[in-house]
PDB file of C-alpha atoms in Angstrom:
ATOM      1  CA  MET A 230     127.446 102.996  93.448  1.00  0.00           C
ATOM      2  CA  SER A 231     124.548 102.799  91.030  1.00  0.00           C
ATOM      3  CA  VAL A 232     123.910 103.016  87.338  1.00  0.00           C
ATOM      4  CA  GLN A 233     122.211 106.109  85.961  1.00  0.00           C
ATOM      5  CA  LEU A 234     119.475 104.883  83.653  1.00  0.00           C
ATOM      6  CA  THR A 235     119.283 106.457  80.225  1.00  0.00           C
ATOM      7  CA  VAL A 236     116.367 108.624  79.171  1.00  0.00           C
ATOM      8  CA  GLU A 237     115.293 105.783  76.833  1.00  0.00           C
ATOM      9  CA  GLN A 238     115.418 103.176  79.628  1.00  0.00           C
ATOM     10  CA  THR A 239     113.427 105.498  81.883  1.00  0.00           C
ATOM     11  CA  ALA A 240     110.781 105.975  79.181  1.00  0.00           C
ATOM     12  CA  PHE A 241     110.632 102.206  78.649  1.00  0.00           C
ATOM     13  CA  LEU A 242     110.027 101.687  82.380  1.00  0.00           C
ATOM     14  CA  GLN A 243     106.997 103.982  82.161  1.00  0.00           C
ATOM     15  CA  GLY A 244     105.419 101.957  79.351  1.00  0.00           C
ATOM     16  CA  PRO A 245     102.999  99.020  79.302  1.00  0.00           C
ATOM     17  CA  LEU A 246     105.034  96.290  80.956  1.00  0.00           C
ATOM     18  CA  SER A 247     104.902  92.848  82.408  1.00  0.00           C
ATOM     19  CA  MET A 248     107.000  93.075  85.589  1.00  0.00           C
ATOM     20  CA  ASN A 249     108.478  90.447  87.863  1.00  0.00           C
ATOM     21  CA  VAL A 250     110.718  90.876  90.879  1.00  0.00           C
ATOM     22  CA  GLY A 251     112.933  88.123  92.224  1.00  0.00           C
ATOM     23  CA  ALA A 252     115.260  87.303  95.077  1.00  0.00           C
ATOM     24  CA  VAL A 253     116.954  84.268  96.620  1.00  0.00           C
ATOM     25  CA  GLY A 254     115.424  82.755  99.747  1.00  0.00           C
ATOM     26  CA  ARG A 255     117.362  81.647 102.826  1.00  0.00           C
ATOM     27  CA  ASP A 256     117.134  78.104 101.461  1.00  0.00           C
ATOM     28  CA  GLY A 257     119.037  79.135  98.324  1.00  0.00           C
ATOM     29  CA  TRP A 258     116.016  78.775  96.040  1.00  0.00           C
ATOM     30  CA  PRO A 259     114.790  81.634  93.872  1.00  0.00           C
ATOM     31  CA  CYS A 260     111.485  83.294  94.594  1.00  0.00           C
ATOM     32  CA  VAL A 261     109.594  85.504  92.177  1.00  0.00           C
ATOM     33  CA  CYS A 262     106.391  87.500  92.183  1.00  0.00           C
ATOM     34  CA  ARG A 263     104.596  89.787  89.805  1.00  0.00           C
ATOM     35  CA  ALA A 264     105.378  93.438  90.374  1.00  0.00           C
ATOM     36  CA  GLN A 265     102.626  95.909  89.725  1.00  0.00           C
ATOM     37  CA  GLY A 266     104.400  99.194  89.318  1.00  0.00           C
ATOM     38  CA  VAL A 267     107.788 100.839  89.061  1.00  0.00           C
ATOM     39  CA  MET A 268     108.792 104.415  89.800  1.00  0.00           C
ATOM     40  CA  VAL A 269     112.067 105.951  88.629  1.00  0.00           C
ATOM     41  CA  ALA A 270     113.819 108.511  90.840  1.00  0.00           C
ATOM     42  CA  ARG A 271     114.355 111.971  89.363  1.00  0.00           C
ATOM     43  CA  ASP A 272     118.109 111.380  89.095  1.00  0.00           C
ATOM     44  CA  ARG A 273     117.422 108.014  87.341  1.00  0.00           C
ATOM     45  CA  ARG A 274     119.717 106.208  89.826  1.00  0.00           C
ATOM     46  CA  ALA A 275     117.064 104.432  91.885  1.00  0.00           C
ATOM     47  CA  LEU A 276     113.850 102.531  91.315  1.00  0.00           C
ATOM     48  CA  THR A 277     110.906 101.844  93.553  1.00  0.00           C
ATOM     49  CA  VAL A 278     109.151  98.640  92.614  1.00  0.00           C
ATOM     50  CA  LEU A 279     105.637  97.963  93.889  1.00  0.00           C
ATOM     51  CA  LEU A 280     104.209  94.580  94.753  1.00  0.00           C
ATOM     52  CA  SER A 281     101.508  92.980  96.826  1.00  0.00           C
ATOM     53  CA  ALA A 282     102.592  92.240 100.394  1.00  0.00           C
ATOM     54  CA  SER A 283     100.514  89.054 100.463  1.00  0.00           C
ATOM     55  CA  ARG A 284     101.533  87.733  97.042  1.00  0.00           C
ATOM     56  CA  GLY A 285     105.152  88.786  97.444  1.00  0.00           C
ATOM     57  CA  ARG A 286     105.773  87.451 100.941  1.00  0.00           C
ATOM     58  CA  ALA A 287     108.603  85.077  99.906  1.00  0.00           C
ATOM     59  CA  VAL A 288     110.403  87.807  97.939  1.00  0.00           C
ATOM     60  CA  ILE A 289     109.987  90.327 100.763  1.00  0.00           C
ATOM     61  CA  ASP A 290     111.285  87.822 103.328  1.00  0.00           C
ATOM     62  CA  ALA A 291     114.300  87.046 101.126  1.00  0.00           C
ATOM     63  CA  LEU A 292     115.097  90.737 100.700  1.00  0.00           C
ATOM     64  CA  ASP A 293     114.695  91.339 104.442  1.00  0.00           C
ATOM     65  CA  ALA A 294     117.229  88.531 104.970  1.00  0.00           C
ATOM     66  CA  GLY A 295     119.751  90.297 102.712  1.00  0.00           C
ATOM     67  CA  SER A 296     119.135  88.860  99.254  1.00  0.00           C
ATOM     68  CA  GLY A 297     119.897  90.839  96.154  1.00  0.00           C
ATOM     69  CA  ILE A 298     117.002  91.920  93.952  1.00  0.00           C
ATOM     70  CA  THR A 299     116.231  91.435  90.278  1.00  0.00           C
ATOM     71  CA  LEU A 300     113.550  93.270  88.336  1.00  0.00           C
ATOM     72  CA  VAL A 301     112.625  91.988  84.884  1.00  0.00           C
ATOM     73  CA  VAL A 302     110.376  94.181  82.746  1.00  0.00           C
ATOM     74  CA  SER A 303     109.077  93.221  79.327  1.00  0.00           C
ATOM     75  CA  ARG A 304     106.762  94.844  76.809  1.00  0.00           C
ATOM     76  CA  PRO A 305     104.441  92.084  75.590  1.00  0.00           C
ATOM     77  CA  SER A 306     103.857  93.480  72.100  1.00  0.00           C
ATOM     78  CA  THR A 307     107.560  93.619  71.218  1.00  0.00           C
ATOM     79  CA  HIS A 308     109.178  91.311  73.787  1.00  0.00           C
ATOM     80  CA  ALA A 309     111.681  94.121  74.506  1.00  0.00           C
ATOM     81  CA  THR A 310     113.028  93.244  77.947  1.00  0.00           C
ATOM     82  CA  LEU A 311     115.312  94.802  80.548  1.00  0.00           C
ATOM     83  CA  GLN A 312     116.722  93.127  83.628  1.00  0.00           C
ATOM     84  CA  LEU A 313     117.960  95.332  86.472  1.00  0.00           C
ATOM     85  CA  LYS A 314     119.879  93.967  89.456  1.00  0.00           C
ATOM     86  CA  ALA A 315     121.128  95.290  92.778  1.00  0.00           C
ATOM     87  CA  SER A 316     122.753  93.719  95.809  1.00  0.00           C
ATOM     88  CA  ALA A 317     120.032  94.986  98.168  1.00  0.00           C
ATOM     89  CA  ALA A 318     116.674  96.696  98.410  1.00  0.00           C
ATOM     90  CA  THR A 319     115.049  98.638 101.223  1.00  0.00           C
ATOM     91  CA  ARG A 320     111.426  99.220 102.014  1.00  0.00           C
ATOM     92  CA  ALA A 321     109.981 102.593 101.146  1.00  0.00           C
ATOM     93  CA  THR A 322     106.776 104.251 102.196  1.00  0.00           C
ATOM     94  CA  THR A 323     103.595 103.784 100.225  1.00  0.00           C
ATOM     95  CA  GLY A 324     100.886 106.344  99.764  1.00  0.00           C
ATOM     96  CA  ALA A 325      98.617 107.864  97.169  1.00  0.00           C
ATOM     97  CA  ALA A 326     101.393 108.308  94.589  1.00  0.00           C
ATOM     98  CA  GLN A 327     102.386 104.633  94.793  1.00  0.00           C
ATOM     99  CA  ARG A 328      98.778 103.450  94.588  1.00  0.00           C
ATOM    100  CA  ALA A 329      98.194 105.687  91.550  1.00  0.00           C
ATOM    101  CA  CYS A 330     101.376 104.393  89.903  1.00  0.00           C
ATOM    102  CA  SER A 331     100.326 100.793  90.487  1.00  0.00           C
ATOM    103  CA  ALA A 332      96.831 101.378  89.123  1.00  0.00           C
ATOM    104  CA  ARG A 333      98.282 103.093  86.026  1.00  0.00           C
ATOM    105  CA  CYS A 334     100.783 100.275  85.439  1.00  0.00           C
ATOM    106  CA  VAL A 335      98.117  97.581  85.778  1.00  0.00           C
ATOM    107  CA  THR A 336      95.823  99.485  83.371  1.00  0.00           C
ATOM    108  CA  THR A 337      98.531 100.036  80.740  1.00  0.00           C
ATOM    109  CA  PHE A 338      99.576  96.371  81.016  1.00  0.00           C
ATOM    110  CA  ALA A 339      95.946  95.287  80.522  1.00  0.00           C
ATOM    111  CA  ASN A 340      95.545  97.619  77.545  1.00  0.00           C
ATOM    112  CA  GLU A 341      98.734  96.216  75.989  1.00  0.00           C
ATOM    113  CA  LEU A 342      97.358  92.679  76.352  1.00  0.00           C
ATOM    114  CA  LYS A 343      93.953  93.693  74.966  1.00  0.00           C
ATOM    115  CA  GLY A 344      95.756  95.026  71.891  1.00  0.00           C
ATOM    116  CA  LEU A 345      97.215  91.550  71.463  1.00  0.00           C
ATOM    117  CA  GLY A 346      93.746  89.986  71.427  1.00  0.00           C
ATOM    118  CA  TYR A 347      93.159  89.081  75.076  1.00  0.00           C
ATOM    119  CA  GLY A 348      89.609  89.364  76.427  1.00  0.00           C
ATOM    120  CA  ALA A 349      87.754  92.572  77.203  1.00  0.00           C
ATOM    121  CA  GLY A 350      87.379  91.772  80.921  1.00  0.00           C
ATOM    122  CA  LEU A 351      91.117  91.602  81.380  1.00  0.00           C
ATOM    123  CA  GLU A 352      91.541  95.003  83.046  1.00  0.00           C
ATOM    124  CA  GLN A 353      89.051  94.164  85.791  1.00  0.00           C
ATOM    125  CA  ALA A 354      90.597  90.724  86.294  1.00  0.00           C
ATOM    126  CA  LEU A 355      94.111  92.152  86.583  1.00  0.00           C
ATOM    127  CA  ALA A 356      92.929  94.897  88.948  1.00  0.00           C
ATOM    128  CA  ALA A 357      91.379  92.192  91.149  1.00  0.00           C
ATOM    129  CA  LEU A 358      94.569  90.105  91.065  1.00  0.00           C
ATOM    130  CA  LEU A 359      96.846  93.122  91.589  1.00  0.00           C
ATOM    131  CA  PRO A 360      95.018  95.374  94.072  1.00  0.00           C
ATOM    132  CA  THR A 361      96.554  98.532  95.469  1.00  0.00           C
ATOM    133  CA  ASP A 362      95.365  97.963  99.037  1.00  0.00           C
ATOM    134  CA  ASP A 363      98.376  95.943 100.290  1.00  0.00           C
ATOM    135  CA  LEU A 364     101.260  97.481  98.366  1.00  0.00           C
ATOM    136  CA  VAL A 365     104.847  97.213  99.478  1.00  0.00           C
ATOM    137  CA  ALA A 366     107.411  99.561  97.966  1.00  0.00           C
ATOM    138  CA  LEU A 367     110.976  98.320  97.524  1.00  0.00           C
ATOM    139  CA  ARG A 368     113.642 100.847  96.636  1.00  0.00           C
ATOM    140  CA  PHE A 369     116.917  99.855  95.032  1.00  0.00           C
ATOM    141  CA  ALA A 370     119.742 101.379  93.052  1.00  0.00           C
ATOM    142  CA  PRO A 371     120.468  99.261  89.981  1.00  0.00           C
ATOM    143  CA  GLU A 372     124.080  98.125  89.802  1.00  0.00           C
ATOM    144  CA  ILE A 373     123.785  96.385  86.453  1.00  0.00           C
ATOM    145  CA  VAL A 374     121.308  96.571  83.581  1.00  0.00           C
ATOM    146  CA  PHE A 375     120.945  93.868  80.924  1.00  0.00           C
ATOM    147  CA  ASP A 376     119.166  93.733  77.592  1.00  0.00           C
ATOM    148  CA  GLN A 377     117.137  90.525  77.850  1.00  0.00           C
ATOM    149  CA  THR A 378     115.151  90.947  74.657  1.00  0.00           C
ATOM    150  CA  PRO A 379     115.079  87.551  72.937  1.00  0.00           C
ATOM    151  CA  GLY A 380     117.634  87.370  70.153  1.00  0.00           C
ATOM    152  CA  PRO A 381     121.367  87.552  69.580  1.00  0.00           C
ATOM    153  CA  ASP A 382     121.927  90.407  72.080  1.00  0.00           C
ATOM    154  CA  ALA A 383     120.038  88.794  74.973  1.00  0.00           C
ATOM    155  CA  GLY A 384     122.172  88.989  78.095  1.00  0.00           C
ATOM    156  CA  ARG A 385     124.220  91.957  76.875  1.00  0.00           C
ATOM    157  CA  VAL A 386     125.243  94.311  79.670  1.00  0.00           C
ATOM    158  CA  LEU A 387     123.906  97.803  78.973  1.00  0.00           C
ATOM    159  CA  ALA A 388     125.351  99.480  82.064  1.00  0.00           C
ATOM    160  CA  ARG A 389     127.402  98.466  85.082  1.00  0.00           C
ATOM    161  CA  ALA A 390     128.185 100.480  88.208  1.00  0.00           C
TER     162      ALA A 390
END
């Protein structure tokens, strides 16, 4: 069973975000990599997170071995943060829609950082670091959603399946 994300959470996930996806390796150690896009299913019960196959190899291997998945998304200008967890993720197909989503997410993230005073060449640098040519799509149904925004409510459960 999965959580149905709220309209507000769905809108947040479409914004300018810093995204990281994590899992636990066979050795019991956590592994994390930068995600570069997230797509919300129409029914708001599943997410597809996009990451680089080469940069995310440890996370992908851990998920293939049965690890749970964690996605942490944060808006740099406000530090508003959500953490979404599920007991498993499966691979999904990638195509033009996923590449377009990734490019949009990288651009909006770069624009958010530029608004905070980071350099003008940031968008090109991020696009080079987060290319769309080796994307892997991981689909999961969140089972629990946390507010991880720094402050007194950090860690509060927002929804649980």
